[in-house]
Amino acid sequence: MKTIIEPFKIKSVEPIYFTSEQERISILKNAFYNPFLIKAHDVIIDLLTDSGTSAMSSEQWAGIMRGDESYAGSDSFFRFEEAVQSITRMQYIIPTHQGRASEKILFSILGGKGKFFISNTLFDTTRANIEFSGAEGIDLLCDEGKHPSFIAPFKGNMNIDLLQKTIEEKGAENIPLIIVTITNNSGGGQPVSMENIKQIKTICNSYNIPLFIDACRFSENCYFIKQREKGYENKSIQEIANELFSYADGCTMSAKKDAFANIGGFLAMNDATLAQQCRNLLIITEGFPTYGGLAGRDLEAIAIGLKEIMDENYLKYRIRSIEYIGEKLEVAGVPFIKPTGGHAIYLDAADFLPQIPAERFPGQALCCELFIEGGIRGVEIGTVMFGKYDANGKTIPATMELVRLAIPRRVYTQSHIDYVAEVIIAVFKRREQIKGLKMIYEAALLRHFTAKFEQI
Ligand SMILES: *Cc1c(COP(=O)(O)O)cnc(C)c1O
C-alpha cells in the first residue's frame, strides 16, 4: 500500500519558533507547570486541543469574504442553516459562539436542582454547565471503554443495562434528556456505534426522555461506523450522519471541531417550545437568532467546513495520522489508549508513570516532561481535570489518568507527527526519573485551566 498523503497543498504558512531545553525548563516554571499558562509562541508543536485550531481551506477563506454581516436574516445564516439541516435534518437551528454556549442555554433551561443528565461520558464543559445549573451529570460508559489497552471497535458506547437501571433509580421525570458524546472526547476519542445509539433511543422512547447528541466530532464518528460497523461500508458519511441524527431529538455542537472553523457552534432540535425558550435566552446572552454571537463570515466558514469535513479522503488521512503515531508508540512499548481514536492520541499516564500516585498528578507531570523534551503541549485528562474531594478533603481520583495530544485538523504534516512520536519515546525511556507535582492553586470549577503547581 502506498503512503496515505495529506489531501491538501499548503498555500500559506506560519513559522514555528524554536526553544532550547534550558529555556523550556524556565518557561514551564514561570507557567506554574500548567501548559494552559504557557504562551503559544513558546510551544513547538501545539497539541493542547483540536478546538478552533483547524487550518481553513481556500474555499472557507473565500466564504469569509462573502460573509453577509446583516444583523437579521443574513444570507450567511441561511447557508449555515441549510448546511446544518442537511446533516441533522432537524427543524430548529440556533447558532452560538461555541459549544459551551449551546450547553449553557440548554442546561439553564432544562437543568436545576434534582435533575440528572445521563451520558456515555460528559465532556468537561458539559458537566460544568450541568453542575452549574444545580443538576447532576452521570457517566455510564461501557466496560470496554474503561480499560485503556483493551481493543474493541466502539469503546465510546453507553452501558445499556446501567442506563435502564439508572433511569429507574433516579425517576424518568427527573431526567430532562440523555446526551451521547460522539466521539467520546474525554474517554479517548472512541466512537459510539449506530447500534448503541438505536438502543439508547429505544430506551429513551420507552421512558419518554429526549435524546441529544454532543455532535462535536460527528464526522469522525460516522467514519468509524463506516469502517467498523456491518451494513455501513457502502454508505456515504452524509447518509450515515443522517441516520445517526434521525434517532436524536436535538444536538449541541462546537463548530471549532468537526466544522473546521476557528469559532462557532450551534444547537439543533425538533421541539418548537424548547427552541423558542432557547432563542429567548440566546437573545439575552449571545445575540439575535440569525447570528447568535457570530459574525456572518463565521457562519459562512462553518457552512463550508461542515461539507468539507465529510470528505472521505480527508477522514481517511485524519484517522490514519492518529493511527500512525499509535503504531510507532506500540513498537516502543509506550502505553496509550487502544485502538487509537478520532482526533487525538491518549497516553496512559498511570501506566507510563506508575511511581506517581493520582494525588501527585501523573498526567500533569507527563505533560510537563513532553514540553521540556520537545516543546510539545498536551493536556492532562485525569485527576487534575476530573478529580474530586471526599468529605475529609482526600482526593477522589479520576477513572483514568490520561494525557491527550490532540491533533489540529490539516495543520501538521507527517514529519511533525514523526517528531511527536520521537519526543514521547524519549520521555518514555527516562520515565523512572520523573516525579509528581503538588497543586498550589485551584478554582472551584474547571480547575485544570488555571491551576498552579510546584515540583516536589
Ligand atoms: C469542545 C467540546 C465541547 C465544548 O465546545 P467549545 O466550543 O469548546 O465550547 C463540548 N463537548 C465536546 C465533546 C467537546 O469536545
Short mmCIF file of C-alpha atoms and ligand atoms in Angstrom, two decimals:
data_model
loop_
_atom_site.label_atom_id
_atom_site.label_comp_id
_atom_site.label_asym_id
_atom_site.label_seq_id
_atom_site.Cartn_x
_atom_site.Cartn_y
_atom_site.Cartn_z
CA MET A 1 0.00 0.00 0.00
CA LYS A 2 1.23 3.49 -0.81
CA THR A 3 1.65 6.23 1.83
CA ILE A 4 -1.60 7.98 2.69
CA ILE A 5 -0.71 11.59 1.93
CA GLU A 6 -2.11 14.85 3.28
CA PRO A 7 -5.06 15.56 0.95
CA PHE A 8 -4.16 19.25 0.60
CA LYS A 9 -1.42 21.58 -0.60
CA ILE A 10 -0.12 24.41 1.56
CA LYS A 11 -0.67 27.97 0.36
CA SER A 12 0.04 29.98 3.47
CA VAL A 13 2.41 29.08 6.30
CA GLU A 14 3.07 30.18 9.89
CA PRO A 15 6.52 29.98 11.48
CA ILE A 16 7.35 27.69 14.37
CA TYR A 17 9.64 29.28 16.96
CA PHE A 18 12.25 27.01 18.49
CA THR A 19 13.44 26.99 22.10
CA SER A 20 16.24 25.17 23.91
CA GLU A 21 15.60 22.67 26.67
CA GLN A 22 17.06 25.14 29.21
CA GLU A 23 14.61 27.81 28.02
CA ARG A 24 11.70 25.40 28.22
CA ILE A 25 12.53 24.48 31.81
CA SER A 26 12.23 28.10 32.85
CA ILE A 27 9.14 28.74 30.67
CA LEU A 28 7.41 25.84 32.39
CA LYS A 29 8.38 27.02 35.86
CA ASN A 30 7.02 30.50 35.08
CA ALA A 31 3.78 28.86 33.88
CA PHE A 32 3.42 27.01 37.21
CA TYR A 33 3.70 23.65 35.45
CA ASN A 34 0.36 24.19 33.73
CA PRO A 35 0.58 24.03 29.90
CA PHE A 36 -2.53 26.24 29.65
CA LEU A 37 -0.43 29.07 31.10
CA ILE A 38 2.39 28.79 28.54
CA LYS A 39 2.44 31.33 25.68
CA ALA A 40 1.67 29.73 22.31
CA HIS A 41 4.79 31.41 20.92
CA ASP A 42 6.88 29.22 23.26
CA VAL A 43 5.36 25.95 22.01
CA ILE A 44 6.94 23.99 19.15
CA ILE A 45 4.11 21.55 18.38
CA ASP A 46 0.81 22.58 19.94
CA LEU A 47 -1.40 19.59 20.68
CA LEU A 48 -3.30 21.26 23.51
CA THR A 49 -6.52 20.94 21.59
CA ASP A 50 -8.06 20.34 18.19
CA SER A 51 -10.63 23.01 19.07
CA GLY A 52 -10.64 26.10 16.89
CA THR A 53 -7.12 25.26 15.69
CA SER A 54 -8.02 23.89 12.25
CA ALA A 55 -6.49 25.27 9.08
CA MET A 56 -9.30 26.66 6.97
CA SER A 57 -9.49 25.89 3.26
CA SER A 58 -9.21 28.41 0.44
CA GLU A 59 -12.98 27.95 -0.03
CA GLN A 60 -13.60 28.86 3.60
CA TRP A 61 -11.42 31.96 3.29
CA ALA A 62 -13.35 32.89 0.18
CA GLY A 63 -16.53 32.41 2.25
CA ILE A 64 -15.14 34.76 4.88
CA MET A 65 -15.12 37.49 2.21
CA ARG A 66 -18.66 36.59 1.14
CA GLY A 67 -19.97 36.74 4.71
CA ASP A 68 -23.14 38.81 4.96
CA GLU A 69 -22.93 40.95 8.10
CA SER A 70 -26.61 41.97 8.18
CA TYR A 71 -27.90 41.95 11.75
CA ALA A 72 -31.04 39.97 10.96
CA GLY A 73 -31.77 37.36 8.32
CA SER A 74 -28.35 37.43 6.62
CA ASP A 75 -27.65 35.23 3.60
CA SER A 76 -24.85 33.61 5.55
CA PHE A 77 -27.30 32.47 8.22
CA PHE A 78 -29.45 30.70 5.65
CA ARG A 79 -26.44 28.96 4.12
CA PHE A 80 -25.39 27.93 7.63
CA GLU A 81 -28.90 26.70 8.47
CA GLU A 82 -29.07 24.71 5.24
CA ALA A 83 -25.68 23.07 5.93
CA VAL A 84 -26.68 22.04 9.46
CA GLN A 85 -30.08 20.79 8.32
CA SER A 86 -28.59 18.71 5.51
CA ILE A 87 -26.66 16.77 8.17
CA THR A 88 -29.08 16.71 11.11
CA ARG A 89 -32.44 17.08 9.31
CA MET A 90 -33.52 18.96 12.44
CA GLN A 91 -36.03 21.76 12.28
CA TYR A 92 -34.69 24.47 14.57
CA ILE A 93 -31.07 25.55 14.12
CA ILE A 94 -29.70 28.05 16.63
CA PRO A 95 -26.19 29.47 16.15
CA THR A 96 -24.00 30.12 19.21
CA HIS A 97 -20.46 31.40 19.63
CA GLN A 98 -19.16 27.97 20.67
CA GLY A 99 -20.19 24.60 22.08
CA ARG A 100 -20.39 25.60 25.71
CA ALA A 101 -22.72 28.50 24.88
CA SER A 102 -25.13 25.91 23.45
CA GLU A 103 -24.70 23.89 26.63
CA LYS A 104 -25.24 26.89 28.88
CA ILE A 105 -28.52 27.72 27.14
CA LEU A 106 -29.79 24.14 27.07
CA PHE A 107 -28.92 23.27 30.66
CA SER A 108 -30.06 26.63 32.08
CA ILE A 109 -33.50 25.80 30.69
CA LEU A 110 -33.63 22.08 31.46
CA GLY A 111 -31.29 21.76 34.45
CA GLY A 112 -31.60 22.73 38.09
CA LYS A 113 -31.53 21.01 41.45
CA GLY A 114 -32.88 17.46 41.50
CA LYS A 115 -32.32 16.88 37.76
CA PHE A 116 -30.00 14.29 36.26
CA PHE A 117 -28.36 14.18 32.83
CA ILE A 118 -27.07 10.82 31.69
CA SER A 119 -24.28 10.37 29.15
CA ASN A 120 -21.65 7.92 27.94
CA THR A 121 -19.10 10.50 29.16
CA LEU A 122 -19.88 14.18 29.59
CA PHE A 123 -17.18 16.47 28.28
CA ASP A 124 -15.73 18.81 30.94
CA THR A 125 -17.65 21.95 29.82
CA THR A 126 -20.87 19.93 29.50
CA ARG A 127 -20.52 18.55 33.01
CA ALA A 128 -19.62 22.01 34.34
CA ASN A 129 -22.72 23.58 32.75
CA ILE A 130 -24.91 20.82 34.15
CA GLU A 131 -23.45 21.19 37.63
CA PHE A 132 -23.55 24.98 37.46
CA SER A 133 -27.33 24.73 36.93
CA GLY A 134 -27.56 22.67 40.14
CA ALA A 135 -28.21 19.39 38.32
CA GLU A 136 -26.08 16.25 38.36
CA GLY A 137 -24.28 14.56 35.47
CA ILE A 138 -23.97 10.78 35.29
CA ASP A 139 -21.49 8.95 33.03
CA LEU A 140 -22.41 5.41 32.03
CA LEU A 141 -19.54 4.34 29.79
CA CYS A 142 -19.46 0.71 28.64
CA ASP A 143 -16.94 -1.53 30.41
CA GLU A 144 -14.62 -1.85 27.38
CA GLY A 145 -14.20 1.93 27.42
CA LYS A 146 -12.68 1.87 30.90
CA HIS A 147 -9.67 -0.28 30.02
CA PRO A 148 -7.09 1.73 28.09
CA SER A 149 -5.34 -1.14 26.31
CA PHE A 150 -8.42 -3.29 25.60
CA ILE A 151 -9.13 -3.40 21.87
CA ALA A 152 -12.79 -3.01 20.88
CA PRO A 153 -14.40 -1.20 17.95
CA PHE A 154 -16.79 1.07 19.85
CA LYS A 155 -15.33 1.92 23.23
CA GLY A 156 -17.40 5.11 23.40
CA ASN A 157 -20.67 3.18 23.76
CA MET A 158 -23.03 3.69 26.66
CA ASN A 159 -23.73 0.85 29.09
CA ILE A 160 -27.33 0.00 28.15
CA ASP A 161 -28.15 -2.12 31.24
CA LEU A 162 -26.92 0.59 33.55
CA LEU A 163 -28.89 3.18 31.57
CA GLN A 164 -32.17 1.37 32.25
CA LYS A 165 -31.28 0.86 35.92
CA THR A 166 -30.23 4.47 36.40
CA ILE A 167 -33.45 5.78 34.86
CA GLU A 168 -35.49 3.55 37.20
CA GLU A 169 -33.42 4.67 40.18
CA LYS A 170 -33.49 8.43 39.50
CA GLY A 171 -37.01 8.53 38.01
CA ALA A 172 -37.65 9.35 34.34
CA GLU A 173 -39.41 12.59 35.38
CA ASN A 174 -36.09 13.86 36.81
CA ILE A 175 -34.12 13.21 33.62
CA PRO A 176 -34.75 16.05 31.14
CA LEU A 177 -32.58 14.40 28.49
CA ILE A 178 -29.89 11.88 27.73
CA ILE A 179 -26.85 13.17 25.86
CA VAL A 180 -24.40 10.98 23.96
CA THR A 181 -20.94 12.37 23.15
CA ILE A 182 -19.67 11.33 19.70
CA THR A 183 -16.81 10.58 19.58
CA ASN A 184 -16.17 10.29 23.31
CA ASN A 185 -13.61 13.05 23.79
CA SER A 186 -12.81 12.51 27.48
CA GLY A 187 -12.66 8.74 27.00
CA GLY A 188 -10.06 8.51 24.26
CA GLY A 189 -11.90 9.90 21.23
CA GLN A 190 -13.57 6.50 20.94
CA PRO A 191 -16.60 6.13 18.68
CA VAL A 192 -20.18 5.17 19.51
CA SER A 193 -21.87 2.60 17.28
CA MET A 194 -25.12 3.15 15.41
CA GLU A 195 -26.45 0.07 17.19
CA ASN A 196 -25.76 1.66 20.59
CA ILE A 197 -27.48 4.91 19.56
CA LYS A 198 -30.50 2.91 18.40
CA GLN A 199 -30.64 1.02 21.70
CA ILE A 200 -30.38 4.24 23.69
CA LYS A 201 -33.17 5.73 21.57
CA THR A 202 -35.42 2.73 22.23
CA ILE A 203 -34.94 3.15 25.98
CA CYS A 204 -35.44 6.92 25.71
CA ASN A 205 -38.70 6.32 23.86
CA SER A 206 -39.99 3.88 26.44
CA TYR A 207 -39.50 6.48 29.18
CA ASN A 208 -40.37 9.46 27.01
CA ILE A 209 -36.95 11.09 27.54
CA PRO A 210 -35.46 13.08 24.63
CA LEU A 211 -32.09 12.00 23.22
CA PHE A 212 -29.49 14.65 22.40
CA ILE A 213 -26.13 14.21 20.71
CA ASP A 214 -22.99 16.14 21.64
CA ALA A 215 -22.04 16.23 17.98
CA CYS A 216 -18.61 17.91 18.10
CA ARG A 217 -16.92 15.07 16.20
CA PHE A 218 -19.90 13.61 14.34
CA SER A 219 -17.98 13.14 11.10
CA GLU A 220 -15.08 11.23 12.66
CA ASN A 221 -17.64 9.06 14.48
CA CYS A 222 -19.51 8.38 11.23
CA TYR A 223 -16.24 7.41 9.53
CA PHE A 224 -15.57 4.84 12.27
CA ILE A 225 -19.11 3.48 11.79
CA LYS A 226 -18.38 3.13 8.08
CA GLN A 227 -15.09 1.34 8.81
CA ARG A 228 -16.21 -0.88 11.67
CA GLU A 229 -19.95 -1.49 11.69
CA LYS A 230 -21.64 -4.01 9.43
CA GLY A 231 -24.01 -2.60 6.86
CA TYR A 232 -22.41 0.84 6.59
CA GLU A 233 -19.38 0.05 4.41
CA ASN A 234 -21.01 1.38 1.25
CA LYS A 235 -22.84 4.35 2.71
CA SER A 236 -21.60 7.92 2.42
CA ILE A 237 -20.67 9.85 5.57
CA GLN A 238 -23.64 12.12 4.93
CA GLU A 239 -26.03 9.14 4.78
CA ILE A 240 -24.58 7.71 7.99
CA ALA A 241 -24.86 11.11 9.69
CA ASN A 242 -28.46 11.49 8.52
CA GLU A 243 -29.35 8.12 10.01
CA LEU A 244 -27.49 8.82 13.26
CA PHE A 245 -29.21 12.18 13.80
CA SER A 246 -32.58 10.67 12.87
CA TYR A 247 -32.53 8.90 16.27
CA ALA A 248 -31.90 12.16 18.13
CA ASP A 249 -34.27 14.90 19.24
CA GLY A 250 -31.56 17.51 19.30
CA CYS A 251 -27.84 18.20 19.42
CA THR A 252 -25.20 20.57 20.72
CA MET A 253 -22.20 21.31 18.56
CA SER A 254 -18.89 23.10 18.69
CA ALA A 255 -18.01 24.17 15.15
CA LYS A 256 -14.42 24.50 16.41
CA LYS A 257 -14.14 20.73 15.95
CA ASP A 258 -15.80 18.95 13.01
CA ALA A 259 -16.58 22.12 11.05
CA PHE A 260 -13.02 23.37 10.51
CA ALA A 261 -13.98 26.76 11.97
CA ASN A 262 -11.95 28.84 14.40
CA ILE A 263 -15.06 29.79 16.35
CA GLY A 264 -18.74 28.87 16.42
CA GLY A 265 -21.30 26.34 17.46
CA PHE A 266 -24.99 25.57 17.39
CA LEU A 267 -27.98 23.96 18.98
CA ALA A 268 -30.37 21.98 16.81
CA MET A 269 -33.67 20.42 17.82
CA ASN A 270 -37.15 19.43 16.75
CA ASP A 271 -39.14 20.64 19.77
CA ALA A 272 -40.70 24.02 18.91
CA THR A 273 -41.34 25.05 22.51
CA LEU A 274 -37.82 24.24 23.66
CA ALA A 275 -36.38 26.03 20.60
CA GLN A 276 -38.40 29.13 21.47
CA GLN A 277 -37.07 29.06 25.06
CA CYS A 278 -33.53 28.63 23.76
CA ARG A 279 -33.87 31.54 21.35
CA ASN A 280 -35.24 33.77 24.09
CA LEU A 281 -32.20 33.06 26.23
CA LEU A 282 -29.92 33.33 23.19
CA ILE A 283 -31.07 36.90 22.57
CA ILE A 284 -30.01 37.86 26.10
CA THR A 285 -26.69 36.04 26.15
CA GLU A 286 -25.45 35.53 22.57
CA GLY A 287 -27.33 37.64 20.06
CA PHE A 288 -30.20 37.66 17.60
CA PRO A 289 -31.27 34.15 16.45
CA THR A 290 -29.79 34.53 12.96
CA TYR A 291 -26.25 35.19 14.20
CA GLY A 292 -26.05 34.01 17.84
CA GLY A 293 -22.72 35.50 18.88
CA LEU A 294 -21.05 35.01 15.49
CA ALA A 295 -20.18 37.26 12.59
CA GLY A 296 -21.79 36.48 9.22
CA ARG A 297 -18.37 35.41 7.95
CA ASP A 298 -18.09 32.81 10.72
CA LEU A 299 -21.46 31.34 9.74
CA GLU A 300 -20.20 31.14 6.17
CA ALA A 301 -16.95 29.38 7.19
CA ILE A 302 -18.94 26.86 9.25
CA ALA A 303 -21.38 26.15 6.41
CA ILE A 304 -18.47 25.35 4.08
CA GLY A 305 -16.49 23.47 6.75
CA LEU A 306 -19.42 21.18 7.51
CA LYS A 307 -19.40 19.97 3.91
CA GLU A 308 -15.59 19.59 3.74
CA ILE A 309 -15.44 17.61 6.97
CA MET A 310 -17.44 14.75 5.43
CA ASP A 311 -14.93 14.26 2.58
CA GLU A 312 -13.67 10.70 2.88
CA ASN A 313 -10.19 11.48 1.57
CA TYR A 314 -9.84 13.91 4.42
CA LEU A 315 -11.26 11.49 7.00
CA LYS A 316 -9.01 8.67 5.81
CA TYR A 317 -5.93 10.90 6.24
CA ARG A 318 -7.23 12.24 9.55
CA ILE A 319 -7.85 8.89 11.21
CA ARG A 320 -4.70 7.39 9.67
CA SER A 321 -2.44 10.13 11.06
CA ILE A 322 -3.57 9.28 14.60
CA GLU A 323 -3.20 5.56 13.99
CA TYR A 324 0.32 6.22 12.63
CA ILE A 325 1.53 7.69 15.95
CA GLY A 326 -0.10 4.73 17.71
CA GLU A 327 1.90 2.27 15.62
CA LYS A 328 5.17 4.00 16.50
CA LEU A 329 4.35 4.09 20.21
CA GLU A 330 3.29 0.45 20.19
CA VAL A 331 6.69 -0.64 18.86
CA ALA A 332 8.42 1.31 21.66
CA GLY A 333 6.10 -0.13 24.34
CA VAL A 334 4.55 3.22 25.31
CA PRO A 335 1.13 2.75 26.98
CA PHE A 336 -1.78 4.56 25.29
CA ILE A 337 -5.49 4.08 24.68
CA LYS A 338 -6.11 1.43 22.07
CA PRO A 339 -7.28 1.36 19.42
CA THR A 340 -6.39 4.98 18.56
CA GLY A 341 -9.45 7.20 18.35
CA GLY A 342 -10.55 10.07 16.20
CA HIS A 343 -8.77 13.28 17.00
CA ALA A 344 -6.02 12.57 19.48
CA ILE A 345 -3.62 10.12 20.98
CA TYR A 346 -4.21 9.49 24.68
CA LEU A 347 -1.19 8.40 26.68
CA ASP A 348 -1.98 6.26 29.70
CA ALA A 349 -0.08 8.24 32.34
CA ALA A 350 -0.98 5.86 35.18
CA ASP A 351 0.82 3.05 33.35
CA PHE A 352 3.57 5.34 31.97
CA LEU A 353 4.45 6.71 35.45
CA PRO A 354 3.34 4.05 37.97
CA GLN A 355 5.58 5.61 40.65
CA ILE A 356 3.38 8.75 40.81
CA PRO A 357 0.08 8.39 42.75
CA ALA A 358 -3.12 10.09 41.48
CA GLU A 359 -2.89 12.89 44.08
CA ARG A 360 0.52 13.81 42.62
CA PHE A 361 -0.96 14.06 39.12
CA PRO A 362 0.94 11.66 36.82
CA GLY A 363 -0.81 13.09 33.74
CA GLN A 364 0.20 16.64 34.55
CA ALA A 365 3.78 15.53 35.23
CA LEU A 366 3.90 13.75 31.87
CA CYS A 367 2.56 16.86 30.07
CA CYS A 368 5.40 18.86 31.62
CA GLU A 369 8.03 16.34 30.51
CA LEU A 370 6.76 16.35 26.90
CA PHE A 371 7.14 20.10 26.91
CA ILE A 372 10.67 20.01 28.32
CA GLU A 373 11.77 17.22 25.98
CA GLY A 374 10.44 18.66 22.73
CA GLY A 375 8.27 21.72 23.25
CA ILE A 376 5.10 19.68 22.77
CA ARG A 377 1.99 20.93 24.54
CA GLY A 378 -0.70 18.41 25.52
CA VAL A 379 -3.40 18.36 28.16
CA GLU A 380 -3.99 16.24 31.23
CA ILE A 381 -7.31 14.40 31.30
CA GLY A 382 -7.17 12.80 34.70
CA THR A 383 -7.29 13.82 38.32
CA VAL A 384 -6.45 17.47 37.64
CA MET A 385 -9.45 17.71 35.29
CA PHE A 386 -11.92 15.33 36.92
CA GLY A 387 -10.64 14.66 40.47
CA LYS A 388 -12.90 15.50 43.40
CA TYR A 389 -12.52 15.64 47.17
CA ASP A 390 -14.33 13.49 49.72
CA ALA A 391 -15.79 14.90 52.95
CA ASN A 392 -12.37 14.71 54.62
CA GLY A 393 -10.62 16.58 51.82
CA LYS A 394 -8.99 13.45 50.45
CA THR A 395 -8.61 13.25 46.65
CA ILE A 396 -11.06 11.04 44.78
CA PRO A 397 -9.05 10.25 41.63
CA ALA A 398 -10.43 10.26 38.08
CA THR A 399 -11.19 6.86 36.49
CA MET A 400 -8.19 7.20 34.16
CA GLU A 401 -5.00 9.27 34.17
CA LEU A 402 -4.56 10.36 30.57
CA VAL A 403 -2.55 12.85 28.57
CA ARG A 404 -4.36 13.92 25.44
CA LEU A 405 -2.32 15.00 22.45
CA ALA A 406 -4.99 16.42 20.16
CA ILE A 407 -4.11 16.85 16.51
CA PRO A 408 -5.34 20.11 14.95
CA ARG A 409 -7.09 19.50 11.62
CA ARG A 410 -5.00 19.95 8.44
CA VAL A 411 -2.23 21.77 10.39
CA TYR A 412 0.71 19.41 10.85
CA THR A 413 2.46 17.17 8.32
CA GLN A 414 3.84 13.68 8.66
CA SER A 415 7.30 14.90 9.73
CA HIS A 416 5.72 16.88 12.58
CA ILE A 417 3.96 13.70 13.62
CA ASP A 418 7.21 11.71 13.43
CA TYR A 419 8.81 14.28 15.72
CA VAL A 420 5.94 13.95 18.21
CA ALA A 421 6.43 10.19 18.39
CA GLU A 422 10.20 10.63 18.87
CA VAL A 423 9.67 13.05 21.78
CA ILE A 424 7.17 10.75 23.53
CA ILE A 425 9.53 7.80 23.17
CA ALA A 426 12.48 9.83 24.53
CA VAL A 427 10.43 10.72 27.63
CA PHE A 428 9.36 7.10 27.99
CA LYS A 429 13.00 6.00 28.09
CA ARG A 430 13.70 8.20 31.11
CA ARG A 431 10.31 7.67 32.80
CA GLU A 432 11.73 6.31 36.06
CA GLN A 433 13.29 9.67 36.94
CA ILE A 434 10.04 11.62 36.59
CA LYS A 435 8.42 12.98 39.77
CA GLY A 436 4.92 14.21 40.64
CA LEU A 437 3.51 17.68 41.27
CA LYS A 438 1.74 19.47 44.08
CA MET A 439 -1.26 21.71 43.32
CA ILE A 440 -0.89 25.11 44.94
CA TYR A 441 -3.89 26.95 43.44
CA GLU A 442 -7.25 25.77 42.07
CA ALA A 443 -10.55 27.36 41.00
CA ALA A 444 -13.90 25.88 42.06
CA LEU A 445 -15.00 24.77 38.58
CA LEU A 446 -12.90 23.63 35.57
CA ARG A 447 -9.79 23.97 37.72
CA HIS A 448 -7.42 22.50 35.12
CA PHE A 449 -7.50 25.70 33.05
CA THR A 450 -5.93 27.88 35.74
CA ALA A 451 -4.46 25.52 38.35
CA LYS A 452 -0.90 26.18 39.54
CA PHE A 453 1.61 23.53 40.57
CA GLU A 454 5.06 23.15 42.01
CA GLN A 455 7.56 20.34 41.67
CA ILE A 456 8.18 18.00 44.60
C1 LIG B 1 -15.07 21.10 22.74
C2 LIG B 1 -16.20 20.31 23.22
C3 LIG B 1 -17.31 20.93 23.81
C4 LIG B 1 -17.38 22.41 24.08
O1 LIG B 1 -17.22 23.18 22.95
P1 LIG B 1 -16.45 24.61 23.00
O2 LIG B 1 -16.59 25.10 21.59
O3 LIG B 1 -15.05 24.36 23.41
O4 LIG B 1 -17.17 25.47 23.98
C5 LIG B 1 -18.34 20.10 24.19
N1 LIG B 1 -18.30 18.77 24.01
C6 LIG B 1 -17.24 18.15 23.45
C7 LIG B 1 -17.24 16.67 23.26
C8 LIG B 1 -16.15 18.90 23.04
O5 LIG B 1 -15.10 18.28 22.50
#
